[in-house]
JSON list of C-alpha atoms in Angstrom, two decimals:
[
{"chain": "A", "resi": 26, "resn": "ASP", "atom": "CA", "xyz": [-14.49, -5.41, -0.90]},
{"chain": "A", "resi": 27, "resn": "SER", "atom": "CA", "xyz": [-10.90, -6.50, -1.50]},
{"chain": "A", "resi": 28, "resn": "GLY", "atom": "CA", "xyz": [-11.38, -9.99, -0.08]},
{"chain": "A", "resi": 29, "resn": "VAL", "atom": "CA", "xyz": [-8.83, -9.36, 2.67]},
{"chain": "A", "resi": 30, "resn": "THR", "atom": "CA", "xyz": [-10.32, -9.40, 6.15]},
{"chain": "A", "resi": 31, "resn": "GLN", "atom": "CA", "xyz": [-8.87, -7.93, 9.31]},
{"chain": "A", "resi": 32, "resn": "THR", "atom": "CA", "xyz": [-10.07, -8.22, 12.86]},
{"chain": "A", "resi": 33, "resn": "PRO", "atom": "CA", "xyz": [-10.75, -6.39, 15.01]},
{"chain": "A", "resi": 34, "resn": "LYS", "atom": "CA", "xyz": [-11.71, -3.13, 13.29]},
{"chain": "A", "resi": 35, "resn": "HIS", "atom": "CA", "xyz": [-10.95, -1.07, 16.36]},
{"chain": "A", "resi": 36, "resn": "LEU", "atom": "CA", "xyz": [-8.87, -1.79, 19.43]},
{"chain": "A", "resi": 37, "resn": "ILE", "atom": "CA", "xyz": [-8.40, 0.41, 22.47]},
{"chain": "A", "resi": 38, "resn": "THR", "atom": "CA", "xyz": [-5.91, -0.63, 25.08]},
{"chain": "A", "resi": 39, "resn": "ALA", "atom": "CA", "xyz": [-3.50, 0.75, 27.66]},
{"chain": "A", "resi": 40, "resn": "THR", "atom": "CA", "xyz": [0.24, 1.28, 27.63]},
{"chain": "A", "resi": 41, "resn": "GLY", "atom": "CA", "xyz": [2.23, -1.81, 28.49]},
{"chain": "A", "resi": 42, "resn": "GLN", "atom": "CA", "xyz": [-0.42, -4.19, 27.19]},
{"chain": "A", "resi": 43, "resn": "ARG", "atom": "CA", "xyz": [-0.18, -6.76, 24.40]},
{"chain": "A", "resi": 44, "resn": "VAL", "atom": "CA", "xyz": [-2.57, -7.15, 21.47]},
{"chain": "A", "resi": 45, "resn": "THR", "atom": "CA", "xyz": [-2.96, -9.45, 18.49]},
{"chain": "A", "resi": 46, "resn": "LEU", "atom": "CA", "xyz": [-4.20, -8.32, 15.11]},
{"chain": "A", "resi": 47, "resn": "ARG", "atom": "CA", "xyz": [-5.51, -10.90, 12.69]},
{"chain": "A", "resi": 48, "resn": "CYS", "atom": "CA", "xyz": [-5.58, -11.00, 8.91]},
{"chain": "A", "resi": 49, "resn": "SER", "atom": "CA", "xyz": [-7.05, -13.42, 6.39]},
{"chain": "A", "resi": 50, "resn": "PRO", "atom": "CA", "xyz": [-5.73, -12.99, 2.85]},
{"chain": "A", "resi": 51, "resn": "ARG", "atom": "CA", "xyz": [-7.72, -13.33, -0.34]},
{"chain": "A", "resi": 52, "resn": "SER", "atom": "CA", "xyz": [-8.36, -16.87, -1.44]},
{"chain": "A", "resi": 53, "resn": "GLY", "atom": "CA", "xyz": [-5.35, -18.10, -3.40]},
{"chain": "A", "resi": 54, "resn": "ASP", "atom": "CA", "xyz": [-2.97, -15.37, -2.24]},
{"chain": "A", "resi": 55, "resn": "LEU", "atom": "CA", "xyz": [0.16, -16.70, -0.57]},
{"chain": "A", "resi": 56, "resn": "SER", "atom": "CA", "xyz": [1.79, -13.41, 0.43]},
{"chain": "A", "resi": 57, "resn": "VAL", "atom": "CA", "xyz": [0.75, -11.34, 3.40]},
{"chain": "A", "resi": 58, "resn": "TYR", "atom": "CA", "xyz": [2.15, -7.92, 4.22]},
{"chain": "A", "resi": 59, "resn": "TRP", "atom": "CA", "xyz": [1.76, -5.78, 7.33]},
{"chain": "A", "resi": 60, "resn": "TYR", "atom": "CA", "xyz": [1.94, -1.99, 7.30]},
{"chain": "A", "resi": 61, "resn": "GLN", "atom": "CA", "xyz": [1.65, 0.67, 9.96]},
{"chain": "A", "resi": 62, "resn": "GLN", "atom": "CA", "xyz": [0.14, 4.06, 9.16]},
{"chain": "A", "resi": 63, "resn": "SER", "atom": "CA", "xyz": [0.24, 6.76, 11.81]},
{"chain": "A", "resi": 64, "resn": "LEU", "atom": "CA", "xyz": [-2.11, 9.72, 11.51]},
{"chain": "A", "resi": 65, "resn": "ASP", "atom": "CA", "xyz": [-1.56, 11.62, 8.25]},
{"chain": "A", "resi": 66, "resn": "GLN", "atom": "CA", "xyz": [1.56, 9.63, 7.49]},
{"chain": "A", "resi": 67, "resn": "GLY", "atom": "CA", "xyz": [2.58, 7.28, 4.73]},
{"chain": "A", "resi": 68, "resn": "LEU", "atom": "CA", "xyz": [2.65, 3.52, 4.88]},
{"chain": "A", "resi": 69, "resn": "GLN", "atom": "CA", "xyz": [5.43, 2.01, 6.95]},
{"chain": "A", "resi": 70, "resn": "PHE", "atom": "CA", "xyz": [6.22, -1.51, 5.80]},
{"chain": "A", "resi": 71, "resn": "LEU", "atom": "CA", "xyz": [6.61, -3.88, 8.73]},
{"chain": "A", "resi": 72, "resn": "ILE", "atom": "CA", "xyz": [6.96, -7.43, 7.47]},
{"chain": "A", "resi": 73, "resn": "GLN", "atom": "CA", "xyz": [6.08, -9.84, 4.69]},
{"chain": "A", "resi": 74, "resn": "TYR", "atom": "CA", "xyz": [5.26, -13.54, 4.73]},
{"chain": "A", "resi": 75, "resn": "TYR", "atom": "CA", "xyz": [5.06, -15.90, 1.82]},
{"chain": "A", "resi": 76, "resn": "ASN", "atom": "CA", "xyz": [3.42, -19.28, 2.27]},
{"chain": "A", "resi": 77, "resn": "GLY", "atom": "CA", "xyz": [4.24, -19.39, 5.95]},
{"chain": "A", "resi": 78, "resn": "GLU", "atom": "CA", "xyz": [7.80, -18.10, 5.77]},
{"chain": "A", "resi": 79, "resn": "GLU", "atom": "CA", "xyz": [9.12, -14.66, 6.54]},
{"chain": "A", "resi": 80, "resn": "ARG", "atom": "CA", "xyz": [10.19, -13.07, 3.25]},
{"chain": "A", "resi": 81, "resn": "ALA", "atom": "CA", "xyz": [11.10, -9.47, 4.00]},
{"chain": "A", "resi": 82, "resn": "LYS", "atom": "CA", "xyz": [11.39, -7.28, 7.02]},
{"chain": "A", "resi": 83, "resn": "GLY", "atom": "CA", "xyz": [10.94, -3.55, 7.26]},
{"chain": "A", "resi": 84, "resn": "ASN", "atom": "CA", "xyz": [11.10, -1.19, 10.20]},
{"chain": "A", "resi": 85, "resn": "ILE", "atom": "CA", "xyz": [9.47, -3.55, 12.62]},
{"chain": "A", "resi": 86, "resn": "LEU", "atom": "CA", "xyz": [10.20, -3.00, 16.28]},
{"chain": "A", "resi": 87, "resn": "GLU", "atom": "CA", "xyz": [11.49, -5.84, 18.43]},
{"chain": "A", "resi": 88, "resn": "ARG", "atom": "CA", "xyz": [8.32, -5.50, 20.51]},
{"chain": "A", "resi": 89, "resn": "PHE", "atom": "CA", "xyz": [6.35, -6.54, 17.42]},
{"chain": "A", "resi": 90, "resn": "SER", "atom": "CA", "xyz": [6.23, -10.00, 15.92]},
{"chain": "A", "resi": 91, "resn": "ALA", "atom": "CA", "xyz": [4.19, -11.75, 13.28]},
{"chain": "A", "resi": 92, "resn": "GLN", "atom": "CA", "xyz": [3.56, -15.15, 11.83]},
{"chain": "A", "resi": 93, "resn": "GLN", "atom": "CA", "xyz": [1.66, -16.78, 9.02]},
{"chain": "A", "resi": 94, "resn": "PHE", "atom": "CA", "xyz": [-0.14, -20.02, 9.74]},
{"chain": "A", "resi": 95, "resn": "PRO", "atom": "CA", "xyz": [-0.62, -23.10, 7.52]},
{"chain": "A", "resi": 96, "resn": "ASP", "atom": "CA", "xyz": [-4.08, -21.87, 6.54]},
{"chain": "A", "resi": 97, "resn": "LEU", "atom": "CA", "xyz": [-2.31, -18.65, 5.40]},
{"chain": "A", "resi": 98, "resn": "HIS", "atom": "CA", "xyz": [-3.95, -16.33, 7.87]},
{"chain": "A", "resi": 99, "resn": "SER", "atom": "CA", "xyz": [-1.51, -14.07, 9.67]},
{"chain": "A", "resi": 100, "resn": "GLU", "atom": "CA", "xyz": [-1.28, -12.48, 13.08]},
{"chain": "A", "resi": 101, "resn": "LEU", "atom": "CA", "xyz": [0.65, -9.40, 14.15]},
{"chain": "A", "resi": 102, "resn": "ASN", "atom": "CA", "xyz": [1.51, -9.30, 17.84]},
{"chain": "A", "resi": 103, "resn": "LEU", "atom": "CA", "xyz": [2.29, -5.98, 19.48]},
{"chain": "A", "resi": 104, "resn": "SER", "atom": "CA", "xyz": [3.60, -6.04, 23.04]},
{"chain": "A", "resi": 105, "resn": "SER", "atom": "CA", "xyz": [4.67, -3.53, 25.69]},
{"chain": "A", "resi": 106, "resn": "LEU", "atom": "CA", "xyz": [2.52, -1.01, 23.88]},
{"chain": "A", "resi": 107, "resn": "GLU", "atom": "CA", "xyz": [3.44, 2.66, 23.91]},
{"chain": "A", "resi": 108, "resn": "LEU", "atom": "CA", "xyz": [1.38, 5.73, 23.05]},
{"chain": "A", "resi": 109, "resn": "GLY", "atom": "CA", "xyz": [3.30, 6.05, 19.78]},
{"chain": "A", "resi": 110, "resn": "ASP", "atom": "CA", "xyz": [2.05, 2.66, 18.63]},
{"chain": "A", "resi": 111, "resn": "SER", "atom": "CA", "xyz": [-1.39, 4.15, 18.08]},
{"chain": "A", "resi": 112, "resn": "ALA", "atom": "CA", "xyz": [-1.95, 3.82, 14.34]},
{"chain": "A", "resi": 113, "resn": "LEU", "atom": "CA", "xyz": [-3.88, 2.13, 11.60]},
{"chain": "A", "resi": 114, "resn": "TYR", "atom": "CA", "xyz": [-2.45, -1.30, 10.86]},
{"chain": "A", "resi": 115, "resn": "PHE", "atom": "CA", "xyz": [-3.06, -2.64, 7.39]},
{"chain": "A", "resi": 116, "resn": "CYS", "atom": "CA", "xyz": [-2.74, -6.14, 6.14]},
{"chain": "A", "resi": 117, "resn": "ALA", "atom": "CA", "xyz": [-2.43, -6.76, 2.41]},
{"chain": "A", "resi": 118, "resn": "SER", "atom": "CA", "xyz": [-2.17, -9.86, 0.29]},
{"chain": "A", "resi": 119, "resn": "SER", "atom": "CA", "xyz": [-0.96, -10.46, -3.23]},
{"chain": "A", "resi": 120, "resn": "PRO", "atom": "CA", "xyz": [-1.13, -13.30, -5.74]},
{"chain": "A", "resi": 121, "resn": "PRO", "atom": "CA", "xyz": [1.85, -15.61, -6.29]},
{"chain": "A", "resi": 122, "resn": "PRO", "atom": "CA", "xyz": [4.66, -14.28, -8.52]},
{"chain": "A", "resi": 123, "resn": "GLY", "atom": "CA", "xyz": [3.88, -14.75, -12.17]},
{"chain": "A", "resi": 124, "resn": "SER", "atom": "CA", "xyz": [0.16, -14.28, -11.70]},
{"chain": "A", "resi": 125, "resn": "PRO", "atom": "CA", "xyz": [-1.59, -11.89, -14.10]},
{"chain": "A", "resi": 126, "resn": "ALA", "atom": "CA", "xyz": [-2.50, -9.54, -11.27]},
{"chain": "A", "resi": 127, "resn": "ASN", "atom": "CA", "xyz": [0.38, -8.28, -9.17]},
{"chain": "A", "resi": 128, "resn": "GLU", "atom": "CA", "xyz": [-1.14, -5.56, -7.08]},
{"chain": "A", "resi": 129, "resn": "GLN", "atom": "CA", "xyz": [-1.60, -5.75, -3.36]},
{"chain": "A", "resi": 130, "resn": "PHE", "atom": "CA", "xyz": [-5.11, -6.04, -2.04]},
{"chain": "A", "resi": 131, "resn": "PHE", "atom": "CA", "xyz": [-5.57, -4.22, 1.23]},
{"chain": "A", "resi": 132, "resn": "GLY", "atom": "CA", "xyz": [-7.78, -5.07, 4.14]},
{"chain": "A", "resi": 133, "resn": "PRO", "atom": "CA", "xyz": [-9.84, -2.36, 5.87]},
{"chain": "A", "resi": 134, "resn": "GLY", "atom": "CA", "xyz": [-7.25, -1.97, 8.61]},
{"chain": "A", "resi": 135, "resn": "THR", "atom": "CA", "xyz": [-7.28, -2.23, 12.38]},
{"chain": "A", "resi": 136, "resn": "ARG", "atom": "CA", "xyz": [-7.29, 1.07, 14.22]},
{"chain": "A", "resi": 137, "resn": "LEU", "atom": "CA", "xyz": [-5.25, 0.71, 17.39]},
{"chain": "A", "resi": 138, "resn": "THR", "atom": "CA", "xyz": [-5.51, 3.33, 20.11]},
{"chain": "A", "resi": 139, "resn": "VAL", "atom": "CA", "xyz": [-3.13, 3.12, 23.05]},
{"chain": "A", "resi": 140, "resn": "LEU", "atom": "CA", "xyz": [-4.17, 5.21, 26.05]},
{"chain": "Y", "resi": 2, "resn": "ALA", "atom": "CA", "xyz": [18.34, 0.63, -2.96]},
{"chain": "Y", "resi": 3, "resn": "GLN", "atom": "CA", "xyz": [14.98, 0.94, -4.63]},
{"chain": "Y", "resi": 4, "resn": "THR", "atom": "CA", "xyz": [13.08, 4.10, -3.81]},
{"chain": "Y", "resi": 5, "resn": "VAL", "atom": "CA", "xyz": [9.87, 5.86, -4.80]},
{"chain": "Y", "resi": 6, "resn": "THR", "atom": "CA", "xyz": [9.63, 9.63, -4.54]},
{"chain": "Y", "resi": 7, "resn": "GLN", "atom": "CA", "xyz": [6.50, 11.74, -4.56]},
{"chain": "Y", "resi": 8, "resn": "SER", "atom": "CA", "xyz": [7.66, 15.33, -4.47]},
{"chain": "Y", "resi": 9, "resn": "GLN", "atom": "CA", "xyz": [4.25, 16.98, -4.03]},
{"chain": "Y", "resi": 10, "resn": "PRO", "atom": "CA", "xyz": [3.01, 16.55, -0.44]},
{"chain": "Y", "resi": 11, "resn": "GLU", "atom": "CA", "xyz": [-0.23, 18.41, -1.17]},
{"chain": "Y", "resi": 12, "resn": "MET", "atom": "CA", "xyz": [-2.13, 19.57, -4.22]},
{"chain": "Y", "resi": 13, "resn": "SER", "atom": "CA", "xyz": [-5.51, 21.05, -4.95]},
{"chain": "Y", "resi": 14, "resn": "VAL", "atom": "CA", "xyz": [-7.61, 21.24, -8.09]},
{"chain": "Y", "resi": 15, "resn": "GLN", "atom": "CA", "xyz": [-10.94, 22.74, -9.04]},
{"chain": "Y", "resi": 16, "resn": "GLU", "atom": "CA", "xyz": [-13.77, 20.37, -9.75]},
{"chain": "Y", "resi": 17, "resn": "ALA", "atom": "CA", "xyz": [-13.88, 19.34, -13.44]},
{"chain": "Y", "resi": 18, "resn": "GLU", "atom": "CA", "xyz": [-10.27, 20.40, -14.00]},
{"chain": "Y", "resi": 19, "resn": "THR", "atom": "CA", "xyz": [-7.28, 18.15, -14.71]},
{"chain": "Y", "resi": 20, "resn": "VAL", "atom": "CA", "xyz": [-4.46, 17.49, -12.29]},
{"chain": "Y", "resi": 21, "resn": "THR", "atom": "CA", "xyz": [-1.21, 15.54, -12.55]},
{"chain": "Y", "resi": 22, "resn": "LEU", "atom": "CA", "xyz": [0.52, 13.89, -9.62]},
{"chain": "Y", "resi": 23, "resn": "SER", "atom": "CA", "xyz": [4.20, 13.09, -10.02]},
{"chain": "Y", "resi": 24, "resn": "CYS", "atom": "CA", "xyz": [6.14, 10.01, -9.03]},
{"chain": "Y", "resi": 25, "resn": "THR", "atom": "CA", "xyz": [9.73, 9.04, -9.71]},
{"chain": "Y", "resi": 26, "resn": "TYR", "atom": "CA", "xyz": [11.47, 5.85, -8.77]},
{"chain": "Y", "resi": 27, "resn": "ASP", "atom": "CA", "xyz": [14.93, 4.44, -8.69]},
{"chain": "Y", "resi": 28, "resn": "THR", "atom": "CA", "xyz": [15.77, 0.85, -9.58]},
{"chain": "Y", "resi": 29, "resn": "SER", "atom": "CA", "xyz": [18.27, -1.19, -11.50]},
{"chain": "Y", "resi": 30, "resn": "GLU", "atom": "CA", "xyz": [15.61, -3.74, -12.38]},
{"chain": "Y", "resi": 31, "resn": "ASN", "atom": "CA", "xyz": [14.36, -3.96, -15.94]},
{"chain": "Y", "resi": 32, "resn": "ASN", "atom": "CA", "xyz": [11.06, -5.65, -15.27]},
{"chain": "Y", "resi": 33, "resn": "TYR", "atom": "CA", "xyz": [8.68, -4.34, -12.66]},
{"chain": "Y", "resi": 34, "resn": "TYR", "atom": "CA", "xyz": [5.18, -3.07, -11.97]},
{"chain": "Y", "resi": 35, "resn": "LEU", "atom": "CA", "xyz": [4.01, 0.37, -10.94]},
{"chain": "Y", "resi": 36, "resn": "PHE", "atom": "CA", "xyz": [0.78, 1.27, -9.18]},
{"chain": "Y", "resi": 37, "resn": "TRP", "atom": "CA", "xyz": [-1.20, 4.21, -7.97]},
{"chain": "Y", "resi": 38, "resn": "TYR", "atom": "CA", "xyz": [-3.31, 3.67, -4.88]},
{"chain": "Y", "resi": 39, "resn": "LYS", "atom": "CA", "xyz": [-5.92, 6.04, -3.52]},
{"chain": "Y", "resi": 40, "resn": "GLN", "atom": "CA", "xyz": [-6.73, 6.43, 0.16]},
{"chain": "Y", "resi": 41, "resn": "PRO", "atom": "CA", "xyz": [-9.90, 8.47, 0.72]},
{"chain": "Y", "resi": 42, "resn": "PRO", "atom": "CA", "xyz": [-10.90, 9.79, 4.16]},
{"chain": "Y", "resi": 43, "resn": "SER", "atom": "CA", "xyz": [-12.32, 6.35, 4.95]},
{"chain": "Y", "resi": 44, "resn": "ARG", "atom": "CA", "xyz": [-8.63, 5.22, 4.99]},
{"chain": "Y", "resi": 45, "resn": "GLN", "atom": "CA", "xyz": [-9.35, 2.23, 2.74]},
{"chain": "Y", "resi": 46, "resn": "MET", "atom": "CA", "xyz": [-6.54, 1.61, 0.23]},
{"chain": "Y", "resi": 47, "resn": "ILE", "atom": "CA", "xyz": [-7.92, 1.35, -3.29]},
{"chain": "Y", "resi": 48, "resn": "LEU", "atom": "CA", "xyz": [-6.00, 0.48, -6.43]},
{"chain": "Y", "resi": 49, "resn": "VAL", "atom": "CA", "xyz": [-6.42, 3.20, -9.06]},
{"chain": "Y", "resi": 50, "resn": "ILE", "atom": "CA", "xyz": [-4.24, 2.01, -11.90]},
{"chain": "Y", "resi": 51, "resn": "ARG", "atom": "CA", "xyz": [-1.34, -0.32, -12.68]},
{"chain": "Y", "resi": 52, "resn": "GLN", "atom": "CA", "xyz": [1.41, -0.28, -15.30]},
{"chain": "Y", "resi": 53, "resn": "GLU", "atom": "CA", "xyz": [3.72, -3.08, -16.40]},
{"chain": "Y", "resi": 54, "resn": "ALA", "atom": "CA", "xyz": [7.21, -1.84, -17.20]},
{"chain": "Y", "resi": 55, "resn": "TYR", "atom": "CA", "xyz": [7.57, -3.93, -20.33]},
{"chain": "Y", "resi": 56, "resn": "LYS", "atom": "CA", "xyz": [4.46, -2.33, -21.85]},
{"chain": "Y", "resi": 57, "resn": "GLN", "atom": "CA", "xyz": [5.18, 0.95, -23.58]},
{"chain": "Y", "resi": 58, "resn": "GLN", "atom": "CA", "xyz": [1.53, 1.93, -23.82]},
{"chain": "Y", "resi": 59, "resn": "ASN", "atom": "CA", "xyz": [0.36, 4.10, -20.96]},
{"chain": "Y", "resi": 60, "resn": "ALA", "atom": "CA", "xyz": [-2.38, 2.57, -18.82]},
{"chain": "Y", "resi": 61, "resn": "THR", "atom": "CA", "xyz": [-5.77, 4.25, -18.59]},
{"chain": "Y", "resi": 62, "resn": "GLU", "atom": "CA", "xyz": [-8.78, 3.63, -16.37]},
{"chain": "Y", "resi": 63, "resn": "ASN", "atom": "CA", "xyz": [-11.69, 5.91, -17.15]},
{"chain": "Y", "resi": 64, "resn": "ARG", "atom": "CA", "xyz": [-10.67, 9.40, -15.96]},
{"chain": "Y", "resi": 65, "resn": "PHE", "atom": "CA", "xyz": [-7.30, 8.17, -14.69]},
{"chain": "Y", "resi": 66, "resn": "SER", "atom": "CA", "xyz": [-4.27, 7.78, -16.92]},
{"chain": "Y", "resi": 67, "resn": "VAL", "atom": "CA", "xyz": [-0.54, 7.55, -16.44]},
{"chain": "Y", "resi": 68, "resn": "ASN", "atom": "CA", "xyz": [2.46, 8.98, -18.22]},
{"chain": "Y", "resi": 69, "resn": "PHE", "atom": "CA", "xyz": [5.09, 6.27, -17.92]},
{"chain": "Y", "resi": 70, "resn": "GLN", "atom": "CA", "xyz": [8.59, 7.30, -18.93]},
{"chain": "Y", "resi": 71, "resn": "LYS", "atom": "CA", "xyz": [10.80, 4.27, -18.32]},
{"chain": "Y", "resi": 72, "resn": "ALA", "atom": "CA", "xyz": [14.10, 5.91, -19.22]},
{"chain": "Y", "resi": 73, "resn": "ALA", "atom": "CA", "xyz": [13.39, 8.83, -16.94]},
{"chain": "Y", "resi": 74, "resn": "LYS", "atom": "CA", "xyz": [11.96, 6.50, -14.26]},
{"chain": "Y", "resi": 75, "resn": "SER", "atom": "CA", "xyz": [8.87, 8.63, -14.03]},
{"chain": "Y", "resi": 76, "resn": "PHE", "atom": "CA", "xyz": [5.28, 7.52, -13.47]},
{"chain": "Y", "resi": 77, "resn": "SER", "atom": "CA", "xyz": [2.82, 10.40, -13.17]},
{"chain": "Y", "resi": 78, "resn": "LEU", "atom": "CA", "xyz": [-0.93, 10.10, -12.65]},
{"chain": "Y", "resi": 79, "resn": "LYS", "atom": "CA", "xyz": [-3.34, 12.33, -14.53]},
{"chain": "Y", "resi": 80, "resn": "ILE", "atom": "CA", "xyz": [-6.86, 12.77, -13.23]},
{"chain": "Y", "resi": 81, "resn": "SER", "atom": "CA", "xyz": [-9.23, 14.31, -15.76]},
{"chain": "Y", "resi": 82, "resn": "ASP", "atom": "CA", "xyz": [-12.57, 15.94, -14.96]},
{"chain": "Y", "resi": 83, "resn": "SER", "atom": "CA", "xyz": [-11.75, 15.90, -11.24]},
{"chain": "Y", "resi": 84, "resn": "GLN", "atom": "CA", "xyz": [-14.61, 15.06, -8.93]},
{"chain": "Y", "resi": 85, "resn": "LEU", "atom": "CA", "xyz": [-15.13, 15.79, -5.26]},
{"chain": "Y", "resi": 86, "resn": "GLY", "atom": "CA", "xyz": [-14.84, 12.05, -4.61]},
{"chain": "Y", "resi": 87, "resn": "ASP", "atom": "CA", "xyz": [-11.27, 12.13, -5.89]},
{"chain": "Y", "resi": 88, "resn": "THR", "atom": "CA", "xyz": [-10.24, 13.94, -2.72]},
{"chain": "Y", "resi": 89, "resn": "ALA", "atom": "CA", "xyz": [-7.80, 11.51, -1.13]},
{"chain": "Y", "resi": 90, "resn": "MET", "atom": "CA", "xyz": [-4.21, 10.65, -0.42]},
{"chain": "Y", "resi": 91, "resn": "TYR", "atom": "CA", "xyz": [-2.54, 9.09, -3.47]},
{"chain": "Y", "resi": 92, "resn": "PHE", "atom": "CA", "xyz": [0.36, 6.68, -3.15]},
{"chain": "Y", "resi": 93, "resn": "CYS", "atom": "CA", "xyz": [2.69, 5.58, -5.91]},
{"chain": "Y", "resi": 94, "resn": "ALA", "atom": "CA", "xyz": [4.11, 2.06, -5.52]},
{"chain": "Y", "resi": 95, "resn": "PHE", "atom": "CA", "xyz": [6.69, -0.09, -7.24]},
{"chain": "Y", "resi": 96, "resn": "ILE", "atom": "CA", "xyz": [7.50, -3.77, -7.20]},
{"chain": "Y", "resi": 97, "resn": "PRO", "atom": "CA", "xyz": [10.20, -5.63, -9.11]},
{"chain": "Y", "resi": 98, "resn": "VAL", "atom": "CA", "xyz": [9.20, -8.88, -10.75]},
{"chain": "Y", "resi": 99, "resn": "SER", "atom": "CA", "xyz": [12.16, -10.69, -9.23]},
{"chain": "Y", "resi": 100, "resn": "GLY", "atom": "CA", "xyz": [13.55, -10.71, -5.71]},
{"chain": "Y", "resi": 101, "resn": "THR", "atom": "CA", "xyz": [11.66, -10.54, -2.46]},
{"chain": "Y", "resi": 102, "resn": "TYR", "atom": "CA", "xyz": [8.50, -9.27, -4.07]},
{"chain": "Y", "resi": 103, "resn": "LYS", "atom": "CA", "xyz": [8.50, -6.38, -1.64]},
{"chain": "Y", "resi": 104, "resn": "TYR", "atom": "CA", "xyz": [6.42, -3.36, -2.54]},
{"chain": "Y", "resi": 105, "resn": "ILE", "atom": "CA", "xyz": [7.97, 0.09, -2.22]},
{"chain": "Y", "resi": 106, "resn": "PHE", "atom": "CA", "xyz": [5.55, 2.95, -1.53]},
{"chain": "Y", "resi": 107, "resn": "GLY", "atom": "CA", "xyz": [6.07, 6.67, -1.89]},
{"chain": "Y", "resi": 108, "resn": "THR", "atom": "CA", "xyz": [5.19, 9.06, 0.91]},
{"chain": "Y", "resi": 109, "resn": "GLY", "atom": "CA", "xyz": [1.94, 10.12, -0.73]},
{"chain": "Y", "resi": 110, "resn": "THR", "atom": "CA", "xyz": [0.34, 13.23, -2.22]},
{"chain": "Y", "resi": 111, "resn": "ARG", "atom": "CA", "xyz": [-2.72, 14.66, -0.54]},
{"chain": "Y", "resi": 112, "resn": "LEU", "atom": "CA", "xyz": [-5.15, 15.84, -3.22]},
{"chain": "Y", "resi": 113, "resn": "LYS", "atom": "CA", "xyz": [-8.07, 18.10, -2.46]},
{"chain": "Y", "resi": 114, "resn": "VAL", "atom": "CA", "xyz": [-10.73, 18.71, -5.09]},
{"chain": "Y", "resi": 115, "resn": "LEU", "atom": "CA", "xyz": [-12.41, 22.07, -4.60]},
{"chain": "Y", "resi": 116, "resn": "ALA", "atom": "CA", "xyz": [-16.06, 22.75, -5.42]}
]
């Protein structure tokens, strides 16, 4: 157990709909990252937050948005869903810069299926 | 731009044999961290091993070891005494100590351990 939680585990929805994925980082971690992984593909970096502020942006579609709240949990909002958005969405957290451990700790992922 | 390259999309190895997965990276940074993550069929991302660039000694974790060649910007993973449970996708990742603290992942190597 990495200490990163993601809800829900599975989500099935229809094209055109909007969904929200939720992530709680490990205790003490200030950074949250979102990744998309389509079937048998690598990790596509979407966006990073650090202590509530957006820090880095990857290939995130305009239909997608995210935020990190004061309690450090994060939400990824996906709207106007398309079939191609079906994927596993990972959240990861990492300790503050300068901490002894620098690796990312991954949540179990949310599997999104768009029908 | 910082990049991570894994040139072997797929590999296979006989149980109990040794296999080496390659990873090269490109950066102008002098201080950074390198990681190998494993993603078994369960799709959970698991940290295998980490290496700090300022440490010349190669990291080892039980049957897993790395060959870190800083000048060549190479970071290969050696798995000794391969086990069926090692069957997974392996991702190499890099993060500079400074900057946005954004992790760069390679495209992955799918390893199959054969009985």
